[in-house]
Amino acid sequence: MSPQVLKHPGLNLGPAHGKDDVAAESMMFGFWVFLMSDAILFGMVFATYVTSVQATAGGPGTHALYDLKSAFIETLLLLASSFTFGMASLALKYKHSKSRLIGWMILTLLLGMVFLGFELHDFSSMFAKGGVPSRSGFLSAFFDLVPLHGLHVAGGCLWLICLAGQILRYGLDTGTKLGIMRLALFWHFLDIIWIAIFSVVYLGGLT
Amino acid sequence: MSIAGLFEHPLGRLGLDSLPFWKMLEHPTRSDIVNGIIATGAASVVVLGALGLIVVLTRYRLWRVLWSEWLTSPDHKKIGIMYVVIAFVMLARALIEAGLMRAQQAYGLGGGFLSPDHFAQLFSTHGTIMIFFMAMPFLTGVINYVMPLQIGARDVSFPVLNSVSLGLTAAGAALVMVSLVLGKFSTGGWFGYPPYTEATFSPGVGPDYWIWALTLGSLGSTFTGINFAVTVYKERAPGMKLMRMPLFTWTALCTSILMIFAMPPLTVATAQLALDRYLGFHYFTNALGGNMMHFANLFWLFGHPEVYILILPAFGVYSEVISTFSGKVLYGYRSLVMATMTIAILSFTVWLHHFFTMGQSANINAVFGIASMLIGIPTGVKIYDWMLTMFRGRVRFTVPMVYSIGFILLFVLGGMSGILLANPTVDYQVHNTVFLVAHFHNMAVPGLLFGMIAAYHFWFPKAFGFRLNERWGLVAALCWIFGFMLAFFPLYVLGLMGLPRRTVAYTEPSYVPLEWVAFLGALLILTALASLLWQLWVSIKQRDENRVFAGDPWDGRSLEWSNSAPPPEYNFAVIPEVKGRDAFTMSKEGGTAYQRPDTYQDIELPKNSALGPVIAALGFALAFGLVWHIWWMVILSFLAAVAALILRGFARNTTRIVTAHEVRQQHLRWIDAVATATAIARADENKPANEGLAQHASDGVVP
Amino acid sequence: MSEQVSTVDETTERREEERREFHSYVWGIGLALLLTVVPFGLVHWIHGIPRFSLLVVIGAFALVQMLVHFRFFLHIGFKQKREDLHLILFSALLLTIMVAGTVWIMASLATRMVLPAQP
C-alpha cells in the first residue's frame, strides 16, 4: 500500500506527474463537491419517485411498463463502461501510449452510447404501452428520474468526445489530464446513481 | 415540431398586449388607468435607466473599460463589487415596491388604488428580488471581496467560474427587470406554490419569468458555493489553520456549504413545475396523481437552509465589526464557530415548520417544532458572545457599529417571535397572517440587511481607498432602524388581529391606524435608502479628504487590513505567514507588520475571460425564449452555450504573469506611503487625519 | 550508482502499484457483478418471497454495491484527506435527512389525506 495520503477522490496521479498532480488537488476536490450537490439533486428526484409510485391515476403501473431484461443489460453495459474507464485512468496514470488511452476512451464511449440506445428503446416501448409522462404523477416522476440520469450519461459522452479532441490537439497536458480525471469521477458517480435506479425503480417496481 | 414550425411565431407569445400600457388603452376604466400608469412608470424607469447607462458609457467612452476591466475580469474583488452593485439596484426597486404596497394597504379599507393582480405582482417580485437578487448577490459580493483577503489567498479557486456565477445571477436579475417592461411577473408569491402557478390557473408568462429567473440565480449560487468552499479548504495561507480563520470566513464557509446542498431541491422543484407547465407533466397538478404538497416540501427543503445562507454571513460581519470597534478580541471564538456549524446542520432539519398546517400527523409537527426551537440555542450563544465582546471594550459608535447594536436589539425580538411560531399550535393560529410577515422581516431586515449595509460601510474604504461619509451614514442607519420598527411592529399586532397576508384590501376599519403607522415606517425606510445614495454621492465628492491608502482605517484585526486600500490585483505581494487568530493584530503588536521583503517573486494570475459575460447573455436569451415560447431563440442560445463551454475546454495559456519587478514597485510605493503616514488614535478615525494607519492597538484601549 | 538503483526501485515500485491498482478494478467489477446478478436473479426467478423482505434484500445489496464502487472505482478509503471524508459523510447525512424526511412527511400526509401515494 502506498504510504502517502490520497489527495482527492478518484485515482490519484501520484508524484510522478509533478505539477499536474499538485494542480489536481483543488480541481478534483471542487468537482467532487459538485458531484455531492448533484447527488442531492438525484436524491430529491428519487424522493419524488418513491412518494409518487402509487400515483398511477388508473394508468399503467410498474409491472405493465418495466422490462427487467433490458434493465439488466443496461446495468451490465454501465458496469463494463466503468471498468473500461478505469483502464483509461490507469493508462493515463502509468503513461501508456496515447493510442491505448484513447482506445479505452472510445470503448467507454461506445458502451455509454449503447446504454443510451437501450434506454431510448425502453422509453419508446413504454410510450407504446401508453406510459407517457403526462399520463400520471407516477409516470411524470419516472420520466424525471431515469432520463435525468440518461442526460447525465449523454453529457458524459459529449465530454468524452471533447476530451479526445483535446488530447489529439494538445496531447496530455495538465488540462486534458485533469479533464479525464474529472470525467472519471463523473462516470463512476453516474454508475452509483444507476445502482440506486435499478434497485429502487426496476427491481423495486417488479417485486 | 418541424423546422418551419419553429419560425411560425418568431416572437412567440410576445405581442403588443405584453406592453404595460396596452390594457389601459383598450379598457380605460379608472382602475386600469391608475395601475397602467404605475406599471408604465416603472417600465419607463427600467428603459430610461438602461438608455441612460448606454448614453453615459458611450459619451465617456467607457465601453472598453467596462468590458476589459470589469465584465471579463476574473478578479474576485471586482466580481464582488459587481455583485454588490446588482444588489443595490435590486434593493432600490424592491424597496420602492414595498413602499407602494404599504401605501396600498394604508388606503386599503374597502379598495385602495391597486388592482389585486397588480398587488400580487408587487409582493411576488418584492420577495423574489429581495431573496434572490438582493440578499444573495449582496452576501456573495461581500464574501467574494473579503474572504480571499482574510485567508491570505490570491484569488478564489476557480476565478473564471466565479465570473460565470456572476453572469448567471446578473442574467436572472435582468430577467426580473425585463418583466416590468414586457408582460407580467408571477402573482404566485416568492415561493410560487402550485397548483395556482400551474398552467391551468396561471396561463400567462408570469410563473415562467419566476421559474427561469430563479433557475439562473440558483445555478449561479450553486457554483458560487462550490467555489467558496474549495477556496476556504484549499487556498489558505500557510499557518491559517481552520480554527485561526476570522469568523467571517467561517460563516462564509458554512454559507457556501449550505448553498451547495440546499440549492438542488429548489432546482428540482422549479424544474418539475416547468415540466408541468411546458410539457403537461403531473407533479403538482390537481389531476392525475399530482400532489401540490410535494412542491411545498421541496421548496422549503431549500427555503429553510436558504434563511441561514442569508443570515450566517451577516453574523460573520457583526462578529468582525463588534470585535474591531470594541477594540477587543472576539469573545468566545470557539463557541461562535461551533454555534455557526450547529446552525448550519440544524437548518436542514426544520423545513416542515413552513407548512405545519399541511395535514401531516401531529408527531411530525412536534418533531419539527422542537428542532426549530433548538436553533434558538446556538443563536442565543452568539448574541451573548457579541455582548460580551463589547463588555468593557471601548466601543466606538461608528456606522457599522450602530447597525450592529440595532441588530442585536431587534433580532432578539424577532427571534422571540420565531420561537413562538415554532410551536405548531401557535402557528395554526397566526398562519398566513401578517404576524408571520412581521416575524421574517424582523429576521431579514435587522439580521441580513443591516449586516450587509454594515459590511458595505466597514469594507468600503478597503475596496475604494476612501471612507464613506459618517454623518449621512448615521442618518441612514437611524432611519433604517426606526423605519423598520415603525413599519413592522404594527404588523405583529395586525397579525394577531387577524389580518391575512397578501391581502390587497380589507373591510375592518380598526386596521387603518396601524396600517398608516406601517406606511410611515416604509417612508422612513425609503428615506434611509435615499440617504445611502446621497451618502455615496457626498463621499465620492469628498474622496480626496478621506483617503486611506495605507489600508487600515479601523485598526483592523484580520489579514484584509494588512495591505493597501484598494489592494493590488494579486492581493498580497508576499503571501503572509499566519501565526495565530487575529493575524494582523498579532503582527502589529509584534512589530512585524508593513515589512519590506528582501526578494519578490513573479505572480501568476488568470487571464481575463469572456466566458462569464457570454454565458450571461446566452443564459438570458435562453430564459427569455423559454418565457415567451420563442423556440428558435431557445435552441440557438442553448447550442451556443454548449459550444462556448466546449471551446473553453480547448482554451490554453489562461494565465499571465505579473513580474517580480512590478510587484516590487507597487509594494514599495505602498510601504513608503505607510512610512510617511501619521498613525492616528481611535478617537480620530473619522477625521481626515485618518490615512489608514493605526496607533499601536493597546495604546488607547482598555484591556 | 545509487541514483540508478533508486530509479530501478522506483520503476519496480510503480509497476507494483500499477498491478495492484489494476487488480483493484478487477475486484471491483467482479464484486459489482455478483452484487448485481443476485438481486436481479431473486426478482426474476425466485417467487414467493414476501415483498417487504425482498425490498430489504435489494436495498442491502444496493448499499453494499455502492460501497464497492466507492472503494474500488472512486478509490475512497480511510487514507483520504480529512476534508474528503468529512464531505462524503456530511453529504450522506444530509441526503438521509432530506430523503427520509420527505418520505416520512409525504407518507404521513398520504395516509391522512387518503392519497394514493403511500410508498
PDB file of C-alpha atoms in Angstrom, chain A residues 1-2 5-11 16 25 29 32-33 36 39-40 43-44 47 50-51 54-55 68 71-72 75-76 79 82-83 86-87 89-90 93-94 96 185 188 191-192 195-196 198-199 203-204 206-207, chain C residues 14 17-18 20-22 25-26 29 32-33 36-37 39-40 43-44 51 54-55 58 62 65-66 69-71 73-76 79-81 83-84 87-88 91 94-95 98-99 102-103 106-107 116-119:
ATOM      1  CA  MET A   1       0.000   0.000   0.000  1.00  0.00           C
ATOM      2  CA  SER A   2       1.343   3.387  -0.896  1.00  0.00           C
ATOM      3  CA  VAL A   5      -2.354  10.220   1.889  1.00  0.00           C
ATOM      4  CA  LEU A   6      -4.710  10.317  -1.061  1.00  0.00           C
ATOM      5  CA  LYS A   7      -5.122  13.912  -2.141  1.00  0.00           C
ATOM      6  CA  HIS A   8      -8.567  13.699  -3.655  1.00  0.00           C
ATOM      7  CA  PRO A   9     -11.290  11.219  -4.607  1.00  0.00           C
ATOM      8  CA  GLY A  10     -10.610   9.136  -7.703  1.00  0.00           C
ATOM      9  CA  LEU A  11      -7.360   7.719  -8.969  1.00  0.00           C
ATOM     10  CA  ALA A  16       5.429  11.017 -10.965  1.00  0.00           C
ATOM     11  CA  GLU A  25      -5.943  18.613  -5.684  1.00  0.00           C
ATOM     12  CA  PHE A  29     -11.992  18.443  -4.740  1.00  0.00           C
ATOM     13  CA  TRP A  32     -16.283  16.185  -6.120  1.00  0.00           C
ATOM     14  CA  VAL A  33     -18.164  18.890  -4.211  1.00  0.00           C
ATOM     15  CA  MET A  36     -22.204  15.825  -3.983  1.00  0.00           C
ATOM     16  CA  ALA A  39     -26.230  13.669  -5.552  1.00  0.00           C
ATOM     17  CA  ILE A  40     -28.666  15.778  -3.527  1.00  0.00           C
ATOM     18  CA  GLY A  43     -31.838  12.277  -4.001  1.00  0.00           C
ATOM     19  CA  MET A  44     -34.729  14.695  -4.279  1.00  0.00           C
ATOM     20  CA  ALA A  47     -37.779  11.015  -3.121  1.00  0.00           C
ATOM     21  CA  VAL A  50     -40.756   6.917  -4.222  1.00  0.00           C
ATOM     22  CA  THR A  51     -43.627   9.029  -2.968  1.00  0.00           C
ATOM     23  CA  GLN A  54     -48.593   4.609  -6.340  1.00  0.00           C
ATOM     24  CA  ALA A  55     -49.995   7.682  -8.072  1.00  0.00           C
ATOM     25  CA  LEU A  68     -36.311  -6.462 -16.311  1.00  0.00           C
ATOM     26  CA  ALA A  71     -32.649  -3.066 -17.225  1.00  0.00           C
ATOM     27  CA  PHE A  72     -30.214  -5.906 -16.606  1.00  0.00           C
ATOM     28  CA  THR A  75     -26.731  -2.339 -15.859  1.00  0.00           C
ATOM     29  CA  LEU A  76     -24.083  -4.602 -17.365  1.00  0.00           C
ATOM     30  CA  LEU A  79     -20.723  -1.519 -15.229  1.00  0.00           C
ATOM     31  CA  SER A  82     -16.986   1.913 -15.527  1.00  0.00           C
ATOM     32  CA  PHE A  83     -14.324  -0.761 -15.826  1.00  0.00           C
ATOM     33  CA  GLY A  86     -10.870   2.629 -15.003  1.00  0.00           C
ATOM     34  CA  MET A  87      -8.488   1.145 -17.573  1.00  0.00           C
ATOM     35  CA  SER A  89      -7.412   6.138 -15.954  1.00  0.00           C
ATOM     36  CA  LEU A  90      -4.655   3.589 -15.422  1.00  0.00           C
ATOM     37  CA  LYS A  93      -1.554   7.475 -14.731  1.00  0.00           C
ATOM     38  CA  TYR A  94       1.120   4.992 -15.863  1.00  0.00           C
ATOM     39  CA  HIS A  96       0.946   4.166 -21.519  1.00  0.00           C
ATOM     40  CA  LEU A 185     -15.266  10.724 -11.214  1.00  0.00           C
ATOM     41  CA  HIS A 188     -18.223   6.307 -11.762  1.00  0.00           C
ATOM     42  CA  ASP A 191     -22.789   4.288 -12.176  1.00  0.00           C
ATOM     43  CA  ILE A 192     -23.531   4.626  -8.463  1.00  0.00           C
ATOM     44  CA  ILE A 195     -27.312   1.219  -8.824  1.00  0.00           C
ATOM     45  CA  ALA A 196     -29.943   3.183  -6.960  1.00  0.00           C
ATOM     46  CA  PHE A 198     -32.093  -0.275 -10.952  1.00  0.00           C
ATOM     47  CA  SER A 199     -32.640  -1.211  -7.314  1.00  0.00           C
ATOM     48  CA  LEU A 203     -36.205  -4.203  -9.056  1.00  0.00           C
ATOM     49  CA  GLY A 204     -38.386  -2.388  -6.515  1.00  0.00           C
ATOM     50  CA  LEU A 206     -41.098  -5.508 -10.292  1.00  0.00           C
ATOM     51  CA  THR A 207     -41.206  -7.241  -6.909  1.00  0.00           C
TER      52      THR A 207
ATOM     53  CA  ARG C  14       5.432   1.886  -9.848  1.00  0.00           C
ATOM     54  CA  GLU C  17       1.484  -0.112  -7.795  1.00  0.00           C
ATOM     55  CA  GLU C  18       0.010  -0.411 -11.266  1.00  0.00           C
ATOM     56  CA  ARG C  20      -2.233  -3.518  -7.515  1.00  0.00           C
ATOM     57  CA  GLU C  21      -4.482  -0.818  -8.901  1.00  0.00           C
ATOM     58  CA  PHE C  22      -5.394  -2.964 -11.907  1.00  0.00           C
ATOM     59  CA  TYR C  25     -10.516  -2.540 -10.674  1.00  0.00           C
ATOM     60  CA  VAL C  26     -10.861  -6.270 -11.390  1.00  0.00           C
ATOM     61  CA  ILE C  29     -16.078  -5.249 -11.299  1.00  0.00           C
ATOM     62  CA  ALA C  32     -20.185  -5.432  -8.508  1.00  0.00           C
ATOM     63  CA  LEU C  33     -21.261  -8.128 -10.977  1.00  0.00           C
ATOM     64  CA  THR C  36     -25.952  -7.048  -9.384  1.00  0.00           C
ATOM     65  CA  VAL C  37     -26.724 -10.562 -10.516  1.00  0.00           C
ATOM     66  CA  PRO C  39     -30.882  -9.265  -6.708  1.00  0.00           C
ATOM     67  CA  PHE C  40     -31.845  -9.455 -10.400  1.00  0.00           C
ATOM     68  CA  VAL C  43     -36.595 -10.864  -8.624  1.00  0.00           C
ATOM     69  CA  HIS C  44     -36.589 -12.823 -11.864  1.00  0.00           C
ATOM     70  CA  ARG C  51     -42.407  -8.266  -0.879  1.00  0.00           C
ATOM     71  CA  LEU C  54     -37.308  -8.783  -0.885  1.00  0.00           C
ATOM     72  CA  LEU C  55     -37.150  -4.983  -0.869  1.00  0.00           C
ATOM     73  CA  ILE C  58     -32.443  -5.461  -2.699  1.00  0.00           C
ATOM     74  CA  ALA C  62     -27.535  -1.881  -3.472  1.00  0.00           C
ATOM     75  CA  GLN C  65     -22.577  -2.336  -4.171  1.00  0.00           C
ATOM     76  CA  MET C  66     -22.383   1.419  -3.758  1.00  0.00           C
ATOM     77  CA  HIS C  69     -17.966   1.286  -6.221  1.00  0.00           C
ATOM     78  CA  PHE C  70     -16.753   3.914  -3.779  1.00  0.00           C
ATOM     79  CA  ARG C  71     -13.886   1.742  -2.667  1.00  0.00           C
ATOM     80  CA  PHE C  73     -13.671   2.697  -8.637  1.00  0.00           C
ATOM     81  CA  LEU C  74     -13.580   6.008  -6.813  1.00  0.00           C
ATOM     82  CA  HIS C  75     -10.666   4.974  -4.584  1.00  0.00           C
ATOM     83  CA  ILE C  76     -12.162   6.339  -1.439  1.00  0.00           C
ATOM     84  CA  LYS C  79      -6.346   7.160   3.749  1.00  0.00           C
ATOM     85  CA  GLN C  80      -8.248  10.057   2.274  1.00  0.00           C
ATOM     86  CA  LYS C  81      -7.594  13.640   3.273  1.00  0.00           C
ATOM     87  CA  GLU C  83     -11.909  17.066   4.275  1.00  0.00           C
ATOM     88  CA  ASP C  84     -12.817  14.492   1.625  1.00  0.00           C
ATOM     89  CA  LEU C  87     -17.577  15.875   2.856  1.00  0.00           C
ATOM     90  CA  ILE C  88     -18.777  12.404   1.953  1.00  0.00           C
ATOM     91  CA  SER C  91     -23.384  14.612   2.189  1.00  0.00           C
ATOM     92  CA  LEU C  94     -27.906  15.393   4.561  1.00  0.00           C
ATOM     93  CA  LEU C  95     -29.104  13.056   1.844  1.00  0.00           C
ATOM     94  CA  MET C  98     -33.723  15.085   3.224  1.00  0.00           C
ATOM     95  CA  VAL C  99     -34.860  11.884   1.534  1.00  0.00           C
ATOM     96  CA  THR C 102     -39.540  13.719   2.598  1.00  0.00           C
ATOM     97  CA  VAL C 103     -40.736  10.129   2.514  1.00  0.00           C
ATOM     98  CA  MET C 106     -45.369  12.669   2.371  1.00  0.00           C
ATOM     99  CA  ALA C 107     -46.302   9.170   3.512  1.00  0.00           C
ATOM    100  CA  PRO C 116     -52.710   7.087  -3.446  1.00  0.00           C
ATOM    101  CA  ALA C 117     -49.082   7.927  -2.688  1.00  0.00           C
ATOM    102  CA  GLN C 118     -48.036   5.551   0.036  1.00  0.00           C
ATOM    103  CA  PRO C 119     -44.598   4.144  -0.755  1.00  0.00           C
TER     104      PRO C 119
END
